mmCIF file of N, CA and C in Angstrom:
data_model
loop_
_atom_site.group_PDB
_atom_site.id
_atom_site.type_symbol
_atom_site.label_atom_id
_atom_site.label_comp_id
_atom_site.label_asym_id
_atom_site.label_seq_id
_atom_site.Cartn_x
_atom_site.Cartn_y
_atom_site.Cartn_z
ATOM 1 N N UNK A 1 -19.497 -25.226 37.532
ATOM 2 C CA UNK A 1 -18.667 -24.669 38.562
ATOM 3 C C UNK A 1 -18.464 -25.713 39.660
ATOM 4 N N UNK A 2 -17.529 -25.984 40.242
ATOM 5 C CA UNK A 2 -17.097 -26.827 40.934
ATOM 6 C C UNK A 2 -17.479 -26.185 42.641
ATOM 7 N N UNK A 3 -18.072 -27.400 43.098
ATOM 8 C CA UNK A 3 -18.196 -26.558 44.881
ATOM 9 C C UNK A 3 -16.767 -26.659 45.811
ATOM 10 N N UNK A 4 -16.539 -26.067 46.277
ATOM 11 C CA UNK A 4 -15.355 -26.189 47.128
ATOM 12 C C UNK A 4 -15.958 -25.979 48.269
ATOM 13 N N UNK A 5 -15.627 -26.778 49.259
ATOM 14 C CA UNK A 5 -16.064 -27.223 50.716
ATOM 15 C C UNK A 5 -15.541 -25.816 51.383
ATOM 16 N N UNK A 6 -16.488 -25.014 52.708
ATOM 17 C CA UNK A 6 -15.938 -24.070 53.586
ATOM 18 C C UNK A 6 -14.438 -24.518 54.296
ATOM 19 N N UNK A 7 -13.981 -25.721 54.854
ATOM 20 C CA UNK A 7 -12.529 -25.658 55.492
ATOM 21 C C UNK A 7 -11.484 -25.292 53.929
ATOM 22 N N UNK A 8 -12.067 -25.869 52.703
ATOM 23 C CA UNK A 8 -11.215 -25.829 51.769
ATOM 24 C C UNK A 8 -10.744 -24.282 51.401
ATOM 25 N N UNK A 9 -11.622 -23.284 51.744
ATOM 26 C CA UNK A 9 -12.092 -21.744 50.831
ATOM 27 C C UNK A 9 -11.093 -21.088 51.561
ATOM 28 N N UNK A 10 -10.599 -20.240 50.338
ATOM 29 C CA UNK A 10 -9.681 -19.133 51.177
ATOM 30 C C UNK A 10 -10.446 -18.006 52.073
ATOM 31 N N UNK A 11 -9.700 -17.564 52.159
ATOM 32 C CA UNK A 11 -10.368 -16.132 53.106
ATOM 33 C C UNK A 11 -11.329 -15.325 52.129
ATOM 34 N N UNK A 12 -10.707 -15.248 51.187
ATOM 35 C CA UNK A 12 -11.530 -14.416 50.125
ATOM 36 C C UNK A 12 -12.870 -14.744 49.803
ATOM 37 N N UNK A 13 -12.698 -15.873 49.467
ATOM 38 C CA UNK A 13 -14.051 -16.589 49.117
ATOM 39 C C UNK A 13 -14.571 -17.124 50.123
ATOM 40 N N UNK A 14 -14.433 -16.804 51.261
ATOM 41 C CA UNK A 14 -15.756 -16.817 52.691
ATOM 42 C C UNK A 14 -16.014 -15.444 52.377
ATOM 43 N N UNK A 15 -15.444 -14.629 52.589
ATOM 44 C CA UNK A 15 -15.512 -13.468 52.729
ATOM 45 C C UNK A 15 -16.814 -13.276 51.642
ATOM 46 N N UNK A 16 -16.601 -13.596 50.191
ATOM 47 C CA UNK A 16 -17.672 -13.726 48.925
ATOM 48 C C UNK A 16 -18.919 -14.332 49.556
ATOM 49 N N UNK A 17 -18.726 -15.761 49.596
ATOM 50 C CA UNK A 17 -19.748 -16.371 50.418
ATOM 51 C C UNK A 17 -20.511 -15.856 51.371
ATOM 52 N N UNK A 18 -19.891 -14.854 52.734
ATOM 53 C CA UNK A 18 -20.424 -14.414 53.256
ATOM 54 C C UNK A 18 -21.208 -13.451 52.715
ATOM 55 N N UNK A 19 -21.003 -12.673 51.907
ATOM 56 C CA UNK A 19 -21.668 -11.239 51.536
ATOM 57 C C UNK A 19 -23.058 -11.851 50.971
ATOM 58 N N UNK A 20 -22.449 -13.045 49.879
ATOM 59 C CA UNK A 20 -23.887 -13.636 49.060
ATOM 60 C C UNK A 20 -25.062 -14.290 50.154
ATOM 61 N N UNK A 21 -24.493 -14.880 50.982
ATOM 62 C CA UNK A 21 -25.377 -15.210 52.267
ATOM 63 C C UNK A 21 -26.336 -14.310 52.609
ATOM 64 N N UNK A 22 -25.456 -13.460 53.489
ATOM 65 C CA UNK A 22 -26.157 -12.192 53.436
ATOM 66 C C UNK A 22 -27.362 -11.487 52.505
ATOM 67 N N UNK A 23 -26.766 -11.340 51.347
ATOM 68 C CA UNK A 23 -27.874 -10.911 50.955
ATOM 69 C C UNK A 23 -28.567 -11.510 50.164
ATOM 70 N N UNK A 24 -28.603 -12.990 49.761
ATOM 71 C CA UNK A 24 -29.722 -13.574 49.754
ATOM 72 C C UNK A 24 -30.775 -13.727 51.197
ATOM 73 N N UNK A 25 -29.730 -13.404 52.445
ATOM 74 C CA UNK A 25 -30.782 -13.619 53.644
ATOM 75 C C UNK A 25 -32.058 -11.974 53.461
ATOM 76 N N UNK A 26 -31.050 -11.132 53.040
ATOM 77 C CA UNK A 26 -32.134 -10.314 53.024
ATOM 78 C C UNK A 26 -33.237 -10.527 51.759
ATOM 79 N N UNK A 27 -32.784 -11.173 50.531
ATOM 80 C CA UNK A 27 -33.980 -11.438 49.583
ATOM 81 C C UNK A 27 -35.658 -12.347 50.748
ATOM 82 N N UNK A 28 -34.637 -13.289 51.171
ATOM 83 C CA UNK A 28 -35.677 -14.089 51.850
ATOM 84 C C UNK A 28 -36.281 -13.662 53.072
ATOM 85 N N UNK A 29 -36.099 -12.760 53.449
ATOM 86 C CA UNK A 29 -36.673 -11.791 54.262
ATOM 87 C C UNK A 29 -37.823 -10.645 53.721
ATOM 88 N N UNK A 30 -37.380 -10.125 52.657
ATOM 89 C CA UNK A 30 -38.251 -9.601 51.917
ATOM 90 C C UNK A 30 -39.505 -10.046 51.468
ATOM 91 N N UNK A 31 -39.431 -11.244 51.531
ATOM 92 C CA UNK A 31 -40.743 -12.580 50.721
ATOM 93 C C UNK A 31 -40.807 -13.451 51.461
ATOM 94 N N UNK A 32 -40.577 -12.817 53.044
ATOM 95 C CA UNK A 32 -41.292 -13.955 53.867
ATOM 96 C C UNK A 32 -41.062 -14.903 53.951
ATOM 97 N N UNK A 33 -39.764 -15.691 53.832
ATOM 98 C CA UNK A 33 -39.551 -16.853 53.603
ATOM 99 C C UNK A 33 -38.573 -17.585 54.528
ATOM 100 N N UNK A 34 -39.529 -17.816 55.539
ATOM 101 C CA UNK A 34 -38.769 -18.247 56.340
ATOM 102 C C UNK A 34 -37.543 -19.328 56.585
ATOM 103 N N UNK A 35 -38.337 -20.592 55.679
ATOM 104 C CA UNK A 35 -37.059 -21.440 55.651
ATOM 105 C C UNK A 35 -36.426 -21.177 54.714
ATOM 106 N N UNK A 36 -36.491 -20.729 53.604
ATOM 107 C CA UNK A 36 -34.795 -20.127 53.367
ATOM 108 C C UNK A 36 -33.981 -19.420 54.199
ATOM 109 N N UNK A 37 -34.457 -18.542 55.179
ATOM 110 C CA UNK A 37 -33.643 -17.874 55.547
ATOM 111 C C UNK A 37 -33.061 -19.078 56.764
ATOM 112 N N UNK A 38 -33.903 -19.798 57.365
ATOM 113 C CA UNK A 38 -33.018 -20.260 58.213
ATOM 114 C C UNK A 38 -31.918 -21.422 57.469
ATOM 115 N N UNK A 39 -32.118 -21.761 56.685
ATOM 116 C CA UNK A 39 -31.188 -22.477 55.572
ATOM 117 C C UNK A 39 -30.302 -21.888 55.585
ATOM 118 N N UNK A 40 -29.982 -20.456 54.998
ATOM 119 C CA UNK A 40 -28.991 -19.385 54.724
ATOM 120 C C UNK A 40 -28.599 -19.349 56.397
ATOM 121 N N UNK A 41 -28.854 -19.295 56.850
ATOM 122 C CA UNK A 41 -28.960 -18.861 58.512
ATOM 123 C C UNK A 41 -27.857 -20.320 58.777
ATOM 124 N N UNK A 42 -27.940 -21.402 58.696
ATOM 125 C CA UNK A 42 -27.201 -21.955 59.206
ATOM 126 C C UNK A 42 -25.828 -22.038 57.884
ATOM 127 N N UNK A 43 -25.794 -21.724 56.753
ATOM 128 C CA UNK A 43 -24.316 -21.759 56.394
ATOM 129 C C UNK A 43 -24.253 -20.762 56.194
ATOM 130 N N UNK A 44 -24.470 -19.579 57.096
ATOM 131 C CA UNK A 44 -23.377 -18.642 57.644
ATOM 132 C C UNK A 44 -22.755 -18.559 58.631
ATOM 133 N N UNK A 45 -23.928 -19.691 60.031
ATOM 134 C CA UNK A 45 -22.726 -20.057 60.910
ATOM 135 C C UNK A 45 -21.245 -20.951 60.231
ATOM 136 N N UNK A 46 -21.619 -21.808 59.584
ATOM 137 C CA UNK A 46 -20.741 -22.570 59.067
ATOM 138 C C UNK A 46 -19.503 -21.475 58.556
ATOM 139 N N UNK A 47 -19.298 -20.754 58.183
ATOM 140 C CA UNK A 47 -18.376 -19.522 57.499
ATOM 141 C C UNK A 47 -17.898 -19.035 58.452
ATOM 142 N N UNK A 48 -18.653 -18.665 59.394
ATOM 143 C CA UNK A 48 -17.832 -17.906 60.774
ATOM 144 C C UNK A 48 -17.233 -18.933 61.759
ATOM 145 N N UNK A 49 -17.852 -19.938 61.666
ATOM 146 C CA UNK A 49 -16.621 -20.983 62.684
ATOM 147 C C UNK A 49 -15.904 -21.544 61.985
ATOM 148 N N UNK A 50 -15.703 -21.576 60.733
ATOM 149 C CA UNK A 50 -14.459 -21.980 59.833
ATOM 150 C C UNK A 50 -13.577 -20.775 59.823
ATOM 151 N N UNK A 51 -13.967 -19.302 60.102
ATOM 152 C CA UNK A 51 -13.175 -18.507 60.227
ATOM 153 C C UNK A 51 -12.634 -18.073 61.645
ATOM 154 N N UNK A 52 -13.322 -18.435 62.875
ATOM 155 C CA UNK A 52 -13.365 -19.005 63.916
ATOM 156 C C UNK A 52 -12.161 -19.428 64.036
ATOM 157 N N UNK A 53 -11.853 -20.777 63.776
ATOM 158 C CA UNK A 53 -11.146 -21.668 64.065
ATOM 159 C C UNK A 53 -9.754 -21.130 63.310
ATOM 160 N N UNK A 54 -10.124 -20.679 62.663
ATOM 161 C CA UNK A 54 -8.249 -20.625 61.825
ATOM 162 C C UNK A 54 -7.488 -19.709 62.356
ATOM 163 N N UNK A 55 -6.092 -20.172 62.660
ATOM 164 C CA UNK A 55 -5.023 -19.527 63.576
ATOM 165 C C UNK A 55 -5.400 -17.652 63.938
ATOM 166 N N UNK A 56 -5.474 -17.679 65.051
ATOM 167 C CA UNK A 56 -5.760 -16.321 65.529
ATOM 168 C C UNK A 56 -6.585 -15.322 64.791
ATOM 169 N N UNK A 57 -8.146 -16.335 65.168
ATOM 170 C CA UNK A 57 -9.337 -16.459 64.896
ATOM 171 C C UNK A 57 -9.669 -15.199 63.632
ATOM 172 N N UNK A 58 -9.989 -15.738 62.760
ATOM 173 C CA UNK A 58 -10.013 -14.415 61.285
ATOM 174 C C UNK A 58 -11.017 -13.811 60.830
ATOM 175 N N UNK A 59 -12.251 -14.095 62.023
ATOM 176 C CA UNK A 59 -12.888 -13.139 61.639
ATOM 177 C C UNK A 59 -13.376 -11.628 61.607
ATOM 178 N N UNK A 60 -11.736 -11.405 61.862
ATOM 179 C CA UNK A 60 -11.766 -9.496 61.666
ATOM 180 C C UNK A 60 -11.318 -9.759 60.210
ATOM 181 N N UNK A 61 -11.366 -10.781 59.305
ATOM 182 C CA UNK A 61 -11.082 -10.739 57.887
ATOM 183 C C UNK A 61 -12.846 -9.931 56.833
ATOM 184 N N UNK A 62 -13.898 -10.206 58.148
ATOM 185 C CA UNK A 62 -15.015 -9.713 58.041
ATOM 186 C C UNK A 62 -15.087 -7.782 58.211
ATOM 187 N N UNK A 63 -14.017 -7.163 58.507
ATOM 188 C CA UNK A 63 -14.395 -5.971 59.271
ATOM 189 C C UNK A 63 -14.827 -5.107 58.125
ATOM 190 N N UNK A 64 -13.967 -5.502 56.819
ATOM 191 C CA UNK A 64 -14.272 -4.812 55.851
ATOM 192 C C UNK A 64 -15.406 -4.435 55.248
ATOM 193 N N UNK A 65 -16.320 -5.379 55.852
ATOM 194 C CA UNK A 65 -18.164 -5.695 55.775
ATOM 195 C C UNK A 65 -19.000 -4.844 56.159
ATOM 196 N N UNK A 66 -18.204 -4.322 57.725
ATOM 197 C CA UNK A 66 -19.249 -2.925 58.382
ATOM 198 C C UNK A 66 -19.397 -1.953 57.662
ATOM 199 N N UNK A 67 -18.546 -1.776 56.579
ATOM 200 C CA UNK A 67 -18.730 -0.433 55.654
ATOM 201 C C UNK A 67 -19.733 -1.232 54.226
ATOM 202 N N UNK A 68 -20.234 -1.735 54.242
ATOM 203 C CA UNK A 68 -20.902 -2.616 52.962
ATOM 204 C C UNK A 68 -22.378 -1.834 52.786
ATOM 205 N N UNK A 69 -23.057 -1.838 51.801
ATOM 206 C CA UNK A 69 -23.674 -0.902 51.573
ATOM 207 C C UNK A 69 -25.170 -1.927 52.045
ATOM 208 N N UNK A 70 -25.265 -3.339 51.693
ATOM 209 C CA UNK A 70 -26.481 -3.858 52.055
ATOM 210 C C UNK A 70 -26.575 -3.671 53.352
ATOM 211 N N UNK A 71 -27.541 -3.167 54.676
ATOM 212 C CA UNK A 71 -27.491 -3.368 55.149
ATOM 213 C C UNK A 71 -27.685 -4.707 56.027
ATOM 214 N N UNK A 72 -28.147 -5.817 55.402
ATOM 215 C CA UNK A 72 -27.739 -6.820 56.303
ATOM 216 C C UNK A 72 -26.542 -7.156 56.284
ATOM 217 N N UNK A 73 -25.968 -7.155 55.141
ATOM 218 C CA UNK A 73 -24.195 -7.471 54.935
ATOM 219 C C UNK A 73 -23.690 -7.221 56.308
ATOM 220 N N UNK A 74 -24.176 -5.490 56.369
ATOM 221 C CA UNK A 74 -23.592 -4.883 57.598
ATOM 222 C C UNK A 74 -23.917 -5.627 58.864
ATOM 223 N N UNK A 75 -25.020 -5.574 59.239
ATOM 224 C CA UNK A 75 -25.623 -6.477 60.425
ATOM 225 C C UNK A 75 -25.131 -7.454 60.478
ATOM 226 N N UNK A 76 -24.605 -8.497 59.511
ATOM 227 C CA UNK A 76 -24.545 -9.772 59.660
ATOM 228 C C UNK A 76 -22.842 -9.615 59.987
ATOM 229 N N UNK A 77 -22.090 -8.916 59.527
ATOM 230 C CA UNK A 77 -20.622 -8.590 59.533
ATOM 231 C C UNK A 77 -20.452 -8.269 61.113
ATOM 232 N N UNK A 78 -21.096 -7.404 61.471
ATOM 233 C CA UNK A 78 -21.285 -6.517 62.907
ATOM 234 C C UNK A 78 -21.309 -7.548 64.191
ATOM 235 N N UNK A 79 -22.560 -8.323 63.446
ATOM 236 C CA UNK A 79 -22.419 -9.787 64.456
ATOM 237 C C UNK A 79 -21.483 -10.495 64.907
ATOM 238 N N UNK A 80 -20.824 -10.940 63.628
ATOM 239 C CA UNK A 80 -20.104 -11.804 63.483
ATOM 240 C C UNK A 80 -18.306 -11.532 64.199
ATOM 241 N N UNK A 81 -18.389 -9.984 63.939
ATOM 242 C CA UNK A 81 -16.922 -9.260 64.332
ATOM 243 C C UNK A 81 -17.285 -9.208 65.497
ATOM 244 N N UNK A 82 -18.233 -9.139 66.872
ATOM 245 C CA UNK A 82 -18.150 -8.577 68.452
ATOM 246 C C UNK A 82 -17.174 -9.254 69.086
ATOM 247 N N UNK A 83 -16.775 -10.347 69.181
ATOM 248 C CA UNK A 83 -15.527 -10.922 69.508
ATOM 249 C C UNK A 83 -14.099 -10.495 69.433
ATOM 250 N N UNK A 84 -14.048 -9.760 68.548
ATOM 251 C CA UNK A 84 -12.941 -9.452 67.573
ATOM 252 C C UNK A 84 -12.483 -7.906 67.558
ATOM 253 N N UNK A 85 -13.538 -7.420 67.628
ATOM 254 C CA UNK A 85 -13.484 -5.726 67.266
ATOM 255 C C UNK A 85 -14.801 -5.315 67.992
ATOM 256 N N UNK A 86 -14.515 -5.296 69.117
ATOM 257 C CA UNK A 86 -16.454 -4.759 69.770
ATOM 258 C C UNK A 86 -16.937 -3.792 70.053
ATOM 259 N N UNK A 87 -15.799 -2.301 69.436
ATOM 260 C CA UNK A 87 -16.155 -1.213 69.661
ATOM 261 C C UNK A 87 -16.934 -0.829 68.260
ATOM 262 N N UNK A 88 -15.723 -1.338 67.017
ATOM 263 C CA UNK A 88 -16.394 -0.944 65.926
ATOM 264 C C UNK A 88 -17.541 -1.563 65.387
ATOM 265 N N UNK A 89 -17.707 -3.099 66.122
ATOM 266 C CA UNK A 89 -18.849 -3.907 65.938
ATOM 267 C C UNK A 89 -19.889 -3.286 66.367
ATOM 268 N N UNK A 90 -20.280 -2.684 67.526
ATOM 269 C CA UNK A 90 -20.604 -1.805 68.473
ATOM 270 C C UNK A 90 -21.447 -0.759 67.665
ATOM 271 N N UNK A 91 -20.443 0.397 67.490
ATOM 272 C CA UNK A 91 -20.785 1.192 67.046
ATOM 273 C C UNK A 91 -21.622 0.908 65.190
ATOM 274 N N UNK A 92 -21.337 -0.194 65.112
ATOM 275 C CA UNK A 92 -22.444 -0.221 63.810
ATOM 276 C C UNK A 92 -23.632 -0.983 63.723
ATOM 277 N N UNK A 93 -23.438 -1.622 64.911
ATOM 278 C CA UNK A 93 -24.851 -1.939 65.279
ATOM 279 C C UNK A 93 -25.657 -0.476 65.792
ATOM 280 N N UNK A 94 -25.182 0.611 66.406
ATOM 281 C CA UNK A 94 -25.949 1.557 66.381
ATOM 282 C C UNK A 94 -26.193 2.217 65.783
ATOM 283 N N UNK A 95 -25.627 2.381 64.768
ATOM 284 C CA UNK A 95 -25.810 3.080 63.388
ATOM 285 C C UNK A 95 -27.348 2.561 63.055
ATOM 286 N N UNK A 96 -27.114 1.523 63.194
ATOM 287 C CA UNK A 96 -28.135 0.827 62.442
ATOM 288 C C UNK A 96 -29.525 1.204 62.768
ATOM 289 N N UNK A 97 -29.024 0.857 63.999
ATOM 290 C CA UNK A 97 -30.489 1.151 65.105
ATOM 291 C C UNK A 97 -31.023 2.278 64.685
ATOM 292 N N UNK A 98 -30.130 3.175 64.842
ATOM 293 C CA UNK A 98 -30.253 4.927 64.981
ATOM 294 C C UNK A 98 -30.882 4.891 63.406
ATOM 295 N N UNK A 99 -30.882 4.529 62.419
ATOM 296 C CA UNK A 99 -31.088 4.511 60.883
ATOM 297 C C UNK A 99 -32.619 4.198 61.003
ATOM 298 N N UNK A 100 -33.157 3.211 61.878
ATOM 299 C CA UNK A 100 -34.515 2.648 62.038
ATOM 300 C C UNK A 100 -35.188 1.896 60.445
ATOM 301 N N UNK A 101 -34.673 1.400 60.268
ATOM 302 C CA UNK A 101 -34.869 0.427 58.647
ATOM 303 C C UNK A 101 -34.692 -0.641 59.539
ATOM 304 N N UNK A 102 -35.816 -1.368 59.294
ATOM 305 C CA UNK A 102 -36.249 -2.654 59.452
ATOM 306 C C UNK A 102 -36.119 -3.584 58.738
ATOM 307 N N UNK A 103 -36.136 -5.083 58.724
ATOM 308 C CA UNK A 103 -35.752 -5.561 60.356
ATOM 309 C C UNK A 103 -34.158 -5.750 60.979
ATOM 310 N N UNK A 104 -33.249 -4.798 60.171
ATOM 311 C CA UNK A 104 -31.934 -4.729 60.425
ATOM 312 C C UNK A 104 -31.885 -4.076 62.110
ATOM 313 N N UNK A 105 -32.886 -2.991 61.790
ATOM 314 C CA UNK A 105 -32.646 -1.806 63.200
ATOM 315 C C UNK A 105 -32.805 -3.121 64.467
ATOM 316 N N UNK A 106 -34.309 -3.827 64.176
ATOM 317 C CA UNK A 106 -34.676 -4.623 65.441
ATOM 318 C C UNK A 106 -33.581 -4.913 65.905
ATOM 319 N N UNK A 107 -33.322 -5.888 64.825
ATOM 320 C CA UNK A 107 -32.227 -7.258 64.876
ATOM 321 C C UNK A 107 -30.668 -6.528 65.696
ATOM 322 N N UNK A 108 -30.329 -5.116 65.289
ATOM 323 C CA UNK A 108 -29.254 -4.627 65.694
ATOM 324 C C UNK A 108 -29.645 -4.343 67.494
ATOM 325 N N UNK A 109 -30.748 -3.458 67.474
ATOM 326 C CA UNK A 109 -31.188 -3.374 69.261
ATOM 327 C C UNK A 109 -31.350 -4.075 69.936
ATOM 328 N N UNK A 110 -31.948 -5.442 69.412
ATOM 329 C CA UNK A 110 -31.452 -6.591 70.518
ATOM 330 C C UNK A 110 -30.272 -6.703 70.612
ATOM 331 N N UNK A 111 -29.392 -6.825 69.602
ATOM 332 C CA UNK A 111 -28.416 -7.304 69.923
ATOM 333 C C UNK A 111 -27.609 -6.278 71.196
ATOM 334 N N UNK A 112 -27.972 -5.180 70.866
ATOM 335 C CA UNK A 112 -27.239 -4.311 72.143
ATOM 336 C C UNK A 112 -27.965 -4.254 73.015
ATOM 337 N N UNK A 113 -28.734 -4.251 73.553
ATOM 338 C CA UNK A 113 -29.837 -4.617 74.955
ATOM 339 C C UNK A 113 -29.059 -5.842 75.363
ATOM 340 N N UNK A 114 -28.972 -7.359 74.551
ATOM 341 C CA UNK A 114 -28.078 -8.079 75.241
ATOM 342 C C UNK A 114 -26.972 -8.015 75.799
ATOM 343 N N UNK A 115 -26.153 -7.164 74.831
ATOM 344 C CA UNK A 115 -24.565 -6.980 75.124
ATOM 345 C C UNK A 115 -24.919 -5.904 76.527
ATOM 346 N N UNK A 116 -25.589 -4.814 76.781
ATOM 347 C CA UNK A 116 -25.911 -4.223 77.780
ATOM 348 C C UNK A 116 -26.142 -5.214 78.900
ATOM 349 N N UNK A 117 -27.252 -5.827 78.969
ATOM 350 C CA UNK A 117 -27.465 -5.984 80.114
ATOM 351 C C UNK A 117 -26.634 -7.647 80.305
ATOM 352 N N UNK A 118 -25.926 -7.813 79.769
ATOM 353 C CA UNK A 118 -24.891 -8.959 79.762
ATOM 354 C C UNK A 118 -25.344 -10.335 79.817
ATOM 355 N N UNK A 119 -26.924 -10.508 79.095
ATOM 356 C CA UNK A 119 -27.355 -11.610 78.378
ATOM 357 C C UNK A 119 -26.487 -12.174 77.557
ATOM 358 N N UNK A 120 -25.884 -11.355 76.726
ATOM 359 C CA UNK A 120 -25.055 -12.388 75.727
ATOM 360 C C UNK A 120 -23.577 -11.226 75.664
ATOM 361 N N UNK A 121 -22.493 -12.461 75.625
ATOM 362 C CA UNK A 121 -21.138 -12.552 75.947
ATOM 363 C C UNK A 121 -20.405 -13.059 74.443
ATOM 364 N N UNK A 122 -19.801 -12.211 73.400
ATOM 365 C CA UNK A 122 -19.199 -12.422 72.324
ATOM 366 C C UNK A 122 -18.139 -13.501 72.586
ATOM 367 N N UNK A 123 -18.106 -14.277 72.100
ATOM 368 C CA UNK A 123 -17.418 -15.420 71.890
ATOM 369 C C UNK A 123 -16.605 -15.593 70.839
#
């Protein structure tokens, strides 16, 4: 199989990429494994600022994600859309919370404690 570089990939296949990210991040979460996950952890930034950057920024090409059944898919989609869509981003980070399955729930309540108390500003 041939690699094709992230600026090269269509939408679709970030979109793929992203999901597999995802949930290999949750395999490596499961087994403790930290540096994979931060491995995985940095080429998924790579996916979102390649989707970032492209004409009138595409990562609501992600929204389709908040409905995804892994929940990190979801979390990681949720993240990635607050810029973009921050009600529905929003509201599924509380889902999440409200669900209390770990370590998605944590990971989702910080993230809204920040957005609350205006520590962190979606970009």
């Amino acid at each position: 199989m041939t690699r094709i570089s992230v600026p090269k990939m269509t939408e679709e296949q970030l979109i793929e990429r992203f999901v597999f990210i995802a949930t290999e991040q949750d395999q490596a979460m499961l087994y403790d494994d930290n540096r994979r996950y931060n491995q995985l952890y940095d080429k998924m930034k790579d996916v979102e600022q390649e989707l970032k950057q492209r004409p009138g920024d595409q990562r609501r090409v992600l929204l389709s994600l908040l409905e995804h059944e892994n929940l990190q898919v979801k979390l990681r989609a949720a993240l990635a859309t607050l810029a973009v869509a921050p009600e529905a981003s929003r509201a599924v980070l509380q889902w999440l919370s409200d669900r209390n399955r770990y370590p998605q729930a944590a990971d989702a309540r910080e993230m809204l404690d920040a957005l609350d108390d205006g520590s962190y500003v979606p970009t």
